[in-house]
Short mmCIF file of C-alpha atoms and ligand atoms in Angstrom, two decimals:
data_model
loop_
_atom_site.label_atom_id
_atom_site.label_comp_id
_atom_site.label_asym_id
_atom_site.label_seq_id
_atom_site.Cartn_x
_atom_site.Cartn_y
_atom_site.Cartn_z
CA MET A 1 19.69 -15.33 10.93
CA ALA A 2 19.93 -19.07 11.52
CA PHE A 3 16.83 -21.22 11.97
CA LYS A 4 16.14 -22.62 15.44
CA SER A 5 15.36 -26.00 13.94
CA ALA A 6 18.38 -27.83 12.48
CA TYR A 7 15.99 -29.62 10.12
CA LEU A 8 14.63 -26.36 8.67
CA GLN A 9 18.17 -24.99 8.39
CA GLY A 10 19.09 -28.08 6.37
CA VAL A 11 16.08 -27.66 4.08
CA TYR A 12 16.93 -24.00 3.50
CA ASP A 13 20.63 -24.73 2.88
CA THR A 14 19.65 -27.28 0.22
CA VAL A 15 17.29 -24.78 -1.45
CA CYS A 16 20.09 -22.19 -1.49
CA LYS A 17 22.52 -24.68 -3.03
CA ARG A 18 20.06 -25.83 -5.67
CA ASN A 19 18.84 -22.37 -6.65
CA PRO A 20 21.82 -20.02 -6.70
CA ASN A 21 21.18 -16.53 -8.12
CA GLU A 22 17.46 -16.74 -7.37
CA PRO A 23 17.04 -14.14 -4.60
CA GLU A 24 13.26 -13.70 -4.91
CA PHE A 25 12.65 -17.45 -4.66
CA LEU A 26 14.96 -17.79 -1.65
CA GLN A 27 13.24 -14.82 0.06
CA ALA A 28 9.81 -16.43 -0.35
CA VAL A 29 10.99 -19.86 0.85
CA ARG A 30 12.81 -18.41 3.85
CA GLU A 31 9.71 -16.54 5.02
CA VAL A 32 7.55 -19.68 4.93
CA LEU A 33 10.19 -21.86 6.60
CA GLU A 34 10.58 -19.32 9.43
CA SER A 35 6.85 -19.54 10.08
CA LEU A 36 7.02 -23.34 10.23
CA GLU A 37 9.36 -23.50 13.28
CA PRO A 38 6.48 -24.25 15.71
CA VAL A 39 4.93 -26.72 13.24
CA VAL A 40 8.01 -28.94 12.95
CA GLU A 41 8.20 -29.08 16.75
CA LYS A 42 4.61 -30.30 17.01
CA ARG A 43 4.52 -32.53 13.91
CA PRO A 44 7.56 -34.84 13.58
CA ASP A 45 5.46 -36.99 11.22
CA LEU A 46 5.60 -34.24 8.59
CA VAL A 47 9.36 -34.06 8.94
CA LYS A 48 9.71 -37.84 8.61
CA ALA A 49 7.56 -37.86 5.44
CA GLY A 50 9.77 -35.17 3.88
CA VAL A 51 6.73 -32.98 3.22
CA ILE A 52 8.62 -29.70 3.53
CA ASP A 53 11.61 -31.00 1.53
CA ARG A 54 9.17 -31.86 -1.26
CA MET A 55 7.22 -28.61 -1.05
CA VAL A 56 10.22 -26.38 -1.71
CA GLU A 57 11.00 -28.17 -4.97
CA PRO A 58 8.59 -27.44 -7.86
CA GLU A 59 6.91 -30.49 -9.38
CA ARG A 60 7.83 -29.17 -12.81
CA LEU A 61 9.45 -26.08 -14.37
CA ILE A 62 8.87 -25.57 -18.08
CA GLN A 63 10.95 -23.05 -19.99
CA PHE A 64 10.42 -22.36 -23.67
CA ARG A 65 11.33 -20.17 -26.61
CA VAL A 66 8.68 -17.69 -27.83
CA PRO A 67 9.50 -16.44 -31.35
CA TRP A 68 7.34 -13.72 -32.93
CA VAL A 69 7.54 -11.15 -35.71
CA ASP A 70 7.36 -7.43 -34.90
CA ASP A 71 5.76 -4.71 -37.03
CA THR A 72 9.00 -4.06 -38.94
CA GLY A 73 9.18 -7.73 -39.98
CA ALA A 74 12.06 -8.49 -37.59
CA VAL A 75 12.05 -11.78 -35.71
CA ARG A 76 12.10 -11.41 -31.93
CA VAL A 77 12.66 -14.11 -29.34
CA ASN A 78 11.42 -14.06 -25.75
CA ARG A 79 11.58 -16.64 -23.00
CA GLY A 80 8.41 -18.27 -21.65
CA PHE A 81 7.93 -20.08 -18.34
CA ARG A 82 5.39 -22.15 -16.49
CA VAL A 83 6.12 -23.51 -13.05
CA GLN A 84 3.79 -26.25 -11.86
CA PHE A 85 4.66 -26.03 -8.21
CA ASN A 86 2.26 -28.18 -6.26
CA SER A 87 -0.85 -30.11 -7.32
CA ALA A 88 -1.62 -31.89 -4.03
CA ILE A 89 -5.00 -30.19 -3.54
CA GLY A 90 -6.06 -29.52 -7.14
CA PRO A 91 -5.02 -28.50 -10.65
CA TYR A 92 -2.17 -25.98 -10.81
CA LYS A 93 -3.61 -22.47 -10.77
CA GLY A 94 -1.87 -19.11 -10.98
CA GLY A 95 -1.36 -16.16 -13.27
CA LEU A 96 0.86 -15.35 -16.22
CA ARG A 97 3.10 -12.28 -15.93
CA PHE A 98 4.53 -10.39 -18.92
CA HIS A 99 7.27 -8.07 -17.69
CA PRO A 100 10.97 -7.62 -18.58
CA SER A 101 11.96 -8.69 -15.03
CA VAL A 102 10.43 -12.18 -15.44
CA CYS A 103 12.97 -14.97 -14.91
CA ALA A 104 13.03 -18.38 -13.20
CA SER A 105 13.51 -16.82 -9.76
CA VAL A 106 10.48 -14.53 -10.06
CA ILE A 107 8.25 -17.26 -11.48
CA LYS A 108 9.32 -19.75 -8.81
CA PHE A 109 8.74 -17.31 -5.96
CA LEU A 110 5.29 -16.55 -7.33
CA GLY A 111 4.43 -20.24 -7.85
CA PHE A 112 5.62 -21.17 -4.36
CA GLU A 113 3.54 -18.40 -2.75
CA GLN A 114 0.57 -19.32 -4.91
CA THR A 115 0.48 -22.84 -3.45
CA PHE A 116 -0.26 -21.52 0.06
CA LYS A 117 -2.51 -18.72 -1.15
CA ASN A 118 -4.72 -21.08 -3.13
CA SER A 119 -4.92 -23.41 -0.16
CA LEU A 120 -6.09 -20.50 2.04
CA THR A 121 -9.04 -19.80 -0.28
CA GLY A 122 -10.52 -23.17 0.70
CA LEU A 123 -11.01 -24.03 -2.99
CA PRO A 124 -9.38 -27.10 -4.61
CA MET A 125 -6.53 -25.41 -6.48
CA GLY A 126 -2.83 -26.27 -6.57
CA GLY A 127 -0.10 -23.69 -7.15
CA GLY A 128 1.42 -22.60 -10.45
CA LYS A 129 2.64 -19.45 -12.17
CA GLY A 130 4.08 -18.48 -15.53
CA GLY A 131 4.91 -15.69 -17.87
CA SER A 132 7.53 -14.17 -20.09
CA ASP A 133 10.17 -11.45 -20.17
CA PHE A 134 8.12 -9.86 -22.99
CA ASP A 135 7.28 -6.21 -22.31
CA PRO A 136 3.80 -5.28 -23.57
CA LYS A 137 4.53 -1.58 -23.03
CA GLY A 138 4.94 0.30 -26.29
CA LYS A 139 3.92 -2.68 -28.45
CA SER A 140 1.18 -2.40 -31.09
CA GLU A 141 -2.04 -4.41 -30.89
CA GLY A 142 -0.77 -6.66 -33.70
CA GLU A 143 2.51 -7.32 -31.88
CA ILE A 144 0.71 -8.17 -28.63
CA MET A 145 -1.59 -10.56 -30.47
CA ARG A 146 1.21 -12.33 -32.35
CA PHE A 147 3.23 -12.69 -29.17
CA CYS A 148 0.27 -14.10 -27.22
CA GLN A 149 -0.49 -16.57 -30.01
CA SER A 150 3.10 -17.80 -30.12
CA PHE A 151 3.24 -18.06 -26.32
CA MET A 152 0.03 -20.12 -26.18
CA THR A 153 1.11 -22.39 -29.06
CA GLU A 154 3.73 -23.85 -26.73
CA LEU A 155 1.98 -23.35 -23.38
CA MET A 156 -1.09 -25.32 -24.47
CA LYS A 157 0.95 -28.54 -24.52
CA HIS A 158 1.28 -28.29 -20.75
CA ILE A 159 -2.11 -27.04 -19.49
CA GLY A 160 -5.72 -28.24 -19.38
CA PRO A 161 -8.92 -27.74 -17.39
CA ASP A 162 -8.05 -30.55 -14.96
CA THR A 163 -4.27 -30.07 -15.11
CA ASP A 164 -3.29 -26.42 -15.03
CA VAL A 165 -5.44 -23.32 -15.49
CA PRO A 166 -3.47 -20.05 -15.86
CA ALA A 167 -4.92 -16.54 -15.47
CA GLY A 168 -3.66 -12.94 -15.74
CA ASP A 169 -1.09 -11.12 -13.64
CA MET A 170 1.10 -8.09 -14.22
CA GLY A 171 1.05 -7.13 -17.91
CA VAL A 172 -1.63 -9.72 -18.68
CA GLY A 173 -5.18 -8.39 -18.61
CA SER A 174 -8.35 -9.17 -20.50
CA ARG A 175 -6.79 -8.28 -23.88
CA GLU A 176 -3.88 -10.71 -23.53
CA ILE A 177 -6.08 -13.46 -22.04
CA GLY A 178 -8.40 -13.01 -25.06
CA TYR A 179 -5.61 -13.47 -27.61
CA MET A 180 -4.24 -16.52 -25.76
CA TYR A 181 -7.68 -18.04 -25.34
CA GLY A 182 -8.44 -17.49 -29.04
CA GLN A 183 -5.29 -19.35 -30.04
CA PHE A 184 -6.01 -22.21 -27.65
CA HIS A 185 -9.61 -22.40 -28.86
CA ARG A 186 -8.52 -22.54 -32.51
CA LEU A 187 -5.77 -25.13 -32.10
CA SER A 188 -7.65 -27.44 -29.73
CA ASN A 189 -11.12 -27.00 -31.24
CA THR A 190 -12.50 -26.93 -27.70
CA ASN A 191 -13.92 -24.28 -25.43
CA SER A 192 -12.68 -25.88 -22.24
CA CYS A 193 -11.79 -23.79 -19.20
CA VAL A 194 -8.07 -23.57 -19.76
CA LEU A 195 -7.71 -19.94 -18.70
CA THR A 196 -9.60 -17.76 -16.23
CA GLY A 197 -10.11 -14.02 -16.49
CA LYS A 198 -12.08 -14.57 -19.70
CA ARG A 199 -14.49 -12.01 -21.13
CA ILE A 200 -18.07 -12.58 -19.87
CA SER A 201 -19.18 -13.43 -23.43
CA SER A 202 -16.64 -16.31 -23.50
CA GLY A 203 -17.40 -17.84 -20.10
CA GLY A 204 -15.73 -15.36 -17.76
CA SER A 205 -16.97 -14.60 -14.26
CA LEU A 206 -18.48 -11.32 -13.16
CA THR A 207 -16.33 -9.65 -10.46
CA ARG A 208 -13.04 -11.21 -11.69
CA THR A 209 -11.70 -7.82 -12.78
CA GLU A 210 -12.48 -6.29 -9.39
CA ALA A 211 -11.70 -9.37 -7.28
CA THR A 212 -8.13 -8.84 -6.06
CA GLY A 213 -8.63 -5.18 -5.15
CA TYR A 214 -12.07 -5.71 -3.61
CA GLY A 215 -10.86 -8.78 -1.75
CA LEU A 216 -7.94 -6.82 -0.31
CA LEU A 217 -10.35 -4.30 1.20
CA TYR A 218 -12.67 -7.02 2.56
CA PHE A 219 -9.62 -8.47 4.30
CA VAL A 220 -8.52 -5.08 5.67
CA GLU A 221 -12.02 -4.28 6.93
CA GLU A 222 -12.21 -7.61 8.79
CA MET A 223 -8.69 -7.20 10.21
CA LEU A 224 -9.49 -3.70 11.52
CA LYS A 225 -12.83 -4.82 12.93
CA THR A 226 -11.49 -7.90 14.71
CA ILE A 227 -8.22 -6.60 16.07
CA LYS A 228 -8.92 -2.89 16.59
CA ASN A 229 -12.72 -2.63 16.59
CA ASP A 230 -12.27 -0.06 13.81
CA SER A 231 -13.00 0.24 10.08
CA VAL A 232 -11.77 1.75 6.79
CA LYS A 233 -14.27 4.59 7.10
CA GLY A 234 -12.60 7.98 7.48
CA LYS A 235 -9.06 6.63 7.01
CA THR A 236 -6.44 8.25 4.77
CA ILE A 237 -4.99 5.65 2.41
CA VAL A 238 -2.00 5.37 0.09
CA VAL A 239 -2.18 2.79 -2.72
CA SER A 240 0.86 2.02 -4.86
CA GLY A 241 0.51 0.99 -8.51
CA SER A 242 -2.27 1.99 -10.88
CA GLY A 243 -2.96 -1.35 -12.57
CA ASN A 244 -5.74 -3.86 -12.07
CA VAL A 245 -5.23 -4.53 -8.37
CA ALA A 246 -4.61 -0.90 -7.40
CA ILE A 247 -7.60 0.54 -9.29
CA TYR A 248 -10.14 -1.81 -7.72
CA ALA A 249 -8.55 -1.51 -4.28
CA VAL A 250 -9.12 2.25 -4.58
CA GLU A 251 -12.69 1.72 -5.77
CA LYS A 252 -13.64 -0.46 -2.78
CA ALA A 253 -11.67 1.69 -0.31
CA GLN A 254 -13.69 4.71 -1.44
CA GLU A 255 -16.95 2.75 -1.25
CA LEU A 256 -16.09 1.85 2.36
CA GLY A 257 -15.58 5.52 3.19
CA GLY A 258 -11.78 5.73 3.00
CA LYS A 259 -9.92 8.60 1.33
CA VAL A 260 -7.18 7.51 -1.07
CA VAL A 261 -4.68 10.33 -1.62
CA ALA A 262 -1.86 8.79 -3.70
CA MET A 263 -1.08 6.20 -6.41
CA TYR A 264 1.85 5.50 -8.73
CA ASP A 265 3.12 3.80 -11.85
CA SER A 266 6.73 2.85 -12.50
CA ASN A 267 7.66 6.46 -13.41
CA GLY A 268 6.28 8.45 -10.50
CA TYR A 269 3.44 9.15 -8.08
CA ILE A 270 0.42 11.44 -7.88
CA TYR A 271 -0.80 13.10 -4.69
CA ASP A 272 -4.30 14.51 -4.46
CA LYS A 273 -5.09 15.81 -1.00
CA ASP A 274 -8.80 16.00 -1.87
CA GLY A 275 -8.94 12.28 -2.71
CA ILE A 276 -8.11 10.50 -5.97
CA LYS A 277 -10.76 10.86 -8.73
CA LEU A 278 -10.89 7.25 -9.83
CA ASP A 279 -12.80 7.94 -13.06
CA VAL A 280 -9.80 10.01 -14.25
CA VAL A 281 -7.34 7.23 -13.33
CA LYS A 282 -9.47 4.61 -15.10
CA GLN A 283 -9.68 6.77 -18.23
CA ILE A 284 -5.88 7.21 -18.30
CA LYS A 285 -4.83 3.67 -17.35
CA GLU A 286 -7.61 1.40 -18.60
CA VAL A 287 -8.86 3.25 -21.68
CA GLU A 288 -5.88 5.25 -22.97
CA ARG A 289 -3.11 3.02 -21.49
CA GLY A 290 -1.32 6.26 -20.58
CA ARG A 291 0.93 7.36 -17.73
CA ILE A 292 -0.21 8.37 -14.25
CA LYS A 293 1.44 11.79 -14.52
CA GLU A 294 -1.38 12.82 -16.87
CA TYR A 295 -3.66 12.83 -13.79
CA ALA A 296 -1.94 15.95 -12.45
CA GLU A 297 -2.37 17.64 -15.83
CA ARG A 298 -6.14 16.98 -15.71
CA VAL A 299 -7.05 17.47 -12.04
CA PRO A 300 -6.45 20.93 -10.58
CA GLY A 301 -4.60 20.87 -7.27
CA ALA A 302 -3.12 17.39 -7.80
CA GLU A 303 0.67 16.95 -7.74
CA TYR A 304 2.95 14.65 -9.73
CA HIS A 305 6.39 13.60 -8.47
CA GLU A 306 8.98 11.70 -10.50
CA GLY A 307 10.13 8.45 -8.86
CA CYS A 308 8.11 6.09 -6.71
CA LYS A 309 9.71 5.93 -3.28
CA GLY A 310 8.41 9.30 -2.11
CA ILE A 311 4.89 7.90 -1.92
CA TRP A 312 5.71 6.12 1.36
CA GLY A 313 6.59 9.46 2.96
CA ILE A 314 2.97 10.63 2.63
CA LYS A 315 1.14 10.58 5.96
CA CYS A 316 -1.57 7.92 5.96
CA ASP A 317 -3.48 5.52 8.23
CA ILE A 318 -3.46 2.60 5.80
CA ALA A 319 -0.88 1.66 3.13
CA LEU A 320 -1.74 -0.79 0.38
CA PRO A 321 1.23 -1.77 -1.82
CA CYS A 322 -0.35 -3.01 -5.06
CA ALA A 323 2.41 -2.80 -7.69
CA THR A 324 5.35 -5.21 -7.45
CA GLN A 325 7.75 -7.21 -5.27
CA ASN A 326 9.98 -5.46 -2.71
CA GLU A 327 8.52 -2.00 -3.30
CA ILE A 328 8.55 -1.21 0.45
CA ASP A 329 12.04 -1.46 1.96
CA ALA A 330 13.12 -0.79 5.55
CA GLU A 331 13.53 2.94 4.98
CA SER A 332 10.04 3.29 3.48
CA ALA A 333 8.53 1.14 6.24
CA GLN A 334 10.17 3.33 8.89
CA LYS A 335 8.74 6.46 7.24
CA LEU A 336 5.25 4.95 7.29
CA VAL A 337 5.65 4.03 10.96
CA ASP A 338 7.00 7.48 11.87
CA ASN A 339 3.93 8.99 10.20
CA GLY A 340 1.59 6.84 12.28
CA VAL A 341 0.41 4.16 9.83
CA MET A 342 -1.93 1.70 11.60
CA ALA A 343 -2.33 -1.00 8.92
CA VAL A 344 -0.47 -2.27 5.88
CA ALA A 345 -1.95 -4.94 3.61
CA GLU A 346 -0.32 -6.36 0.51
CA GLY A 347 -2.22 -6.26 -2.78
CA ALA A 348 0.90 -7.12 -4.79
CA ASN A 349 2.91 -10.31 -4.28
CA MET A 350 5.77 -9.91 -1.75
CA PRO A 351 5.81 -6.08 -1.96
CA SER A 352 7.44 -5.70 1.48
CA THR A 353 11.02 -6.76 2.14
CA PRO A 354 11.62 -8.97 5.22
CA GLU A 355 13.21 -5.96 6.95
CA ALA A 356 10.12 -3.84 6.25
CA ILE A 357 7.81 -6.53 7.66
CA GLU A 358 9.93 -6.71 10.80
CA ILE A 359 9.60 -2.95 11.30
CA PHE A 360 5.81 -3.10 10.92
CA GLN A 361 5.50 -6.00 13.34
CA LYS A 362 7.82 -4.50 15.96
CA ASN A 363 5.81 -1.29 15.91
CA GLY A 364 2.42 -2.91 16.29
CA VAL A 365 1.24 -2.11 12.76
CA LEU A 366 -1.47 -4.53 11.57
CA PHE A 367 0.07 -6.40 8.65
CA GLY A 368 -1.84 -8.41 6.03
CA PRO A 369 0.56 -10.62 4.02
CA ALA A 370 -0.05 -11.08 0.29
CA LYS A 371 -0.88 -14.79 0.43
CA ALA A 372 -3.88 -13.95 2.56
CA SER A 373 -4.83 -10.40 1.63
CA ASN A 374 -4.56 -10.64 -2.17
CA ALA A 375 -6.13 -14.09 -2.57
CA GLY A 376 -9.40 -12.62 -3.85
CA GLY A 377 -8.33 -12.75 -7.50
CA VAL A 378 -7.50 -16.43 -7.52
CA ALA A 379 -10.58 -17.17 -5.42
CA VAL A 380 -12.84 -15.70 -8.10
CA SER A 381 -10.81 -17.53 -10.75
CA GLY A 382 -11.70 -20.71 -8.84
CA LEU A 383 -15.33 -19.64 -8.93
CA GLU A 384 -14.99 -19.07 -12.70
CA MET A 385 -13.83 -22.68 -13.05
CA SER A 386 -16.85 -23.86 -11.05
CA GLN A 387 -19.25 -21.83 -13.19
CA ASN A 388 -17.67 -23.19 -16.39
CA SER A 389 -18.00 -26.77 -15.12
CA MET A 390 -21.64 -26.18 -14.28
CA ARG A 391 -22.26 -24.32 -17.57
CA TYR A 392 -23.80 -21.60 -15.42
CA SER A 393 -23.14 -17.95 -14.47
CA TRP A 394 -23.68 -16.34 -11.12
CA THR A 395 -24.65 -12.65 -10.88
CA PHE A 396 -22.18 -9.97 -9.84
CA GLU A 397 -23.80 -9.83 -6.40
CA GLU A 398 -23.58 -13.60 -5.95
CA VAL A 399 -19.88 -13.74 -6.82
CA ASP A 400 -19.12 -10.65 -4.74
CA ALA A 401 -20.85 -12.19 -1.70
CA LYS A 402 -18.82 -15.42 -2.11
CA LEU A 403 -15.62 -13.38 -2.49
CA LYS A 404 -16.34 -11.47 0.71
CA GLU A 405 -17.06 -14.67 2.62
CA ILE A 406 -13.81 -16.24 1.38
CA MET A 407 -11.74 -13.17 2.39
CA VAL A 408 -13.33 -13.03 5.84
CA ASN A 409 -12.60 -16.75 6.30
CA ILE A 410 -9.00 -16.30 5.15
CA PHE A 411 -8.51 -13.58 7.75
CA HIS A 412 -9.97 -15.70 10.55
CA ASN A 413 -8.14 -18.89 9.56
CA SER A 414 -4.85 -16.97 9.52
CA TYR A 415 -5.62 -15.17 12.78
CA ASN A 416 -6.68 -18.39 14.52
CA ALA A 417 -3.52 -20.19 13.35
CA SER A 418 -1.41 -17.32 14.73
CA LYS A 419 -3.14 -17.82 18.11
CA GLU A 420 -2.87 -21.60 18.05
CA PHE A 421 0.85 -21.47 17.31
CA GLY A 422 1.61 -18.90 19.99
CA ASP A 423 1.99 -15.54 18.24
CA GLU A 424 -1.46 -13.97 18.20
CA GLY A 425 -1.93 -11.36 15.47
CA ASN A 426 1.18 -12.39 13.49
CA LEU A 427 -0.70 -12.95 10.24
CA VAL A 428 2.48 -13.73 8.27
CA MET A 429 2.98 -16.77 10.44
CA GLY A 430 -0.75 -17.54 10.64
CA ALA A 431 -1.30 -17.42 6.86
CA ASN A 432 1.79 -19.50 6.15
CA ILE A 433 0.78 -22.17 8.66
CA ALA A 434 -2.91 -22.26 7.70
CA GLY A 435 -2.02 -22.50 3.99
CA PHE A 436 0.66 -25.10 4.63
CA MET A 437 -1.46 -27.43 6.77
CA LYS A 438 -4.01 -28.29 4.10
CA VAL A 439 -1.38 -28.97 1.43
CA ALA A 440 0.67 -31.01 3.91
CA ASP A 441 -2.37 -33.07 4.85
CA ALA A 442 -3.09 -33.88 1.19
CA MET A 443 0.56 -34.81 0.56
CA MET A 444 0.65 -37.09 3.61
CA TRP A 445 -2.56 -38.82 2.53
CA GLN A 446 -1.30 -39.41 -1.02
CA GLY A 447 2.00 -40.98 0.07
CA VAL A 448 5.31 -40.16 -1.58
CA ALA A 449 3.62 -39.64 -4.94
CA TYR A 450 5.04 -36.24 -5.68
P1 LIG B 1 -0.83 -4.51 -13.71
O1 LIG B 1 0.12 -4.84 -14.80
O2 LIG B 1 -2.27 -4.28 -14.03
O3 LIG B 1 -0.31 -3.23 -12.90
C1 LIG B 1 0.96 -3.20 -12.31
C2 LIG B 1 1.17 -1.80 -11.74
O4 LIG B 1 2.38 -1.80 -11.01
C3 LIG B 1 1.33 -0.75 -12.82
O5 LIG B 1 0.83 0.48 -12.34
C4 LIG B 1 2.85 -0.70 -13.00
O6 LIG B 1 3.33 0.53 -13.52
C5 LIG B 1 3.29 -0.85 -11.55
N1 LIG B 1 4.67 -1.34 -11.48
C6 LIG B 1 5.17 -2.46 -12.04
N2 LIG B 1 6.50 -2.57 -11.75
C7 LIG B 1 6.80 -1.49 -11.00
C8 LIG B 1 7.97 -1.03 -10.40
N3 LIG B 1 9.14 -1.72 -10.49
N4 LIG B 1 7.93 0.12 -9.70
C9 LIG B 1 6.78 0.82 -9.58
N5 LIG B 1 5.62 0.43 -10.13
C10 LIG B 1 5.64 -0.71 -10.82
O7 LIG B 1 -0.67 -5.69 -12.64
P2 LIG B 1 -1.68 -6.16 -11.51
O8 LIG B 1 -2.36 -4.99 -10.92
O9 LIG B 1 -2.46 -7.28 -12.05
O10 LIG B 1 -0.66 -6.80 -10.46
C11 LIG B 1 0.00 -6.01 -9.48
C12 LIG B 1 0.54 -6.92 -8.39
O11 LIG B 1 -0.54 -7.66 -7.80
C13 LIG B 1 1.57 -7.96 -8.85
O12 LIG B 1 2.47 -8.19 -7.79
C14 LIG B 1 0.71 -9.21 -9.03
O13 LIG B 1 1.46 -10.39 -8.94
C15 LIG B 1 -0.25 -9.06 -7.87
N6 LIG B 1 -1.49 -9.82 -7.99
C16 LIG B 1 -2.34 -9.62 -9.06
C17 LIG B 1 -3.52 -10.31 -9.13
C18 LIG B 1 -4.53 -10.05 -10.19
O14 LIG B 1 -5.65 -10.57 -10.08
N7 LIG B 1 -4.24 -9.25 -11.20
C19 LIG B 1 -3.86 -11.34 -8.12
C20 LIG B 1 -2.96 -11.40 -7.00
C21 LIG B 1 -1.80 -10.68 -6.98
P3 LIG B 1 3.69 0.62 -15.11
O15 LIG B 1 2.37 0.67 -15.80
O16 LIG B 1 4.50 1.84 -15.19
O17 LIG B 1 4.48 -0.63 -15.42
#
């Protein structure tokens, strides 16, 4: 569909021409530009200053070779990336993803989204993202360590506590952050805060592991309370994925009185009508690094189904996609709607296709977009940076309280922007505009510097 504004159409056409074969990046840019239609009408000064033209072009994209030696002695080569998308409001901040699907398009879409997400947290962090097409699955501890060391040997030339502070993402948890931090520490002879998601003993923040999943539920609870005068209590919930975000989303959903009945990994999904036993999932996924199908072998009455898509056919009140991009397509969205879903909130980045989002919105389903609803992880990463600067550590309860306050504010800032720009309750538009405004303001103030 064409843009109403000829200016935005021109910006999008240029992005398409400059970034052919990058569908994920184009999808992310298109969604933000669509939300900005009412902004360009009201703010010709932003158009004149080329703020949007500048925002859709990363400040820097670094691509590098990552050679490493596997357990058989063979040399392997992967590709590493870091996109430094926008530093107008603070040092670049955003995770590192290790997954075979990583390419420039995926990293750029994530870095672009991250810019607005970080702005929404209210903390001074710019947007960045990175990673590699390395697949940690099936690799030995020694292989993971050698890969991480090689990756950091190059990455460290481009990052720093006041420049760019990466964190974890898919395939990068505490183990990988530890190996990368160790290599940085050794080569730089400093202990500066160049990564977040560190172990507590090395300057990490309490609550970081839980932050994205917990934050998602704080957002959902506030959204239900404000718009429907309702809560998570008593709701049936489906959560996709069984990694970091999914596990802690389930934990907080259960604490709030919700009943989570299904989860998946990339092979298939489990259904437990009595409610998922999270201790079993944690044992399989966090301790043994096994497959989710083992849950059905251990819990009587639970079912395992090969393939992921079937999970969206399970009747639920709330759906929380927490695995990967584009996991809910139009068909899955329609199934959720037909089964009476009342709210969908994104734990993963861009897990719903544009067609799926349209179906949710047309059918009055409350929809929390990733930039807003999954910002809890980066928010606590920002708090980790603050604690490191102060040489101080807050308690779990202190960080959790700050996380909750940030998520509640993100909801209200997004909701208020949706009202102000004429589409009350459209949180996709509200989050995009609220995130955009702060970055735009900083870019205007700094002149055509970047
Ligand atoms: P993890 O690597 O811990 O877990 C990812 C989960 O998603 C695994 O269960 C994985 O299954 C599953 N998965 C991956 N690809 C697919 C696929 N194609 N189909 C079905 N399942 C799949 O990652 P995180 O939990 O950290 O991240 C999940 C999402 O949340 C990502 O989109 C990430 O960008 C986003 N996010 C993460 C944050 C964080 O703090 N960690 C912060 C904000 C967003 P398998 O094990 O089989 O691969």
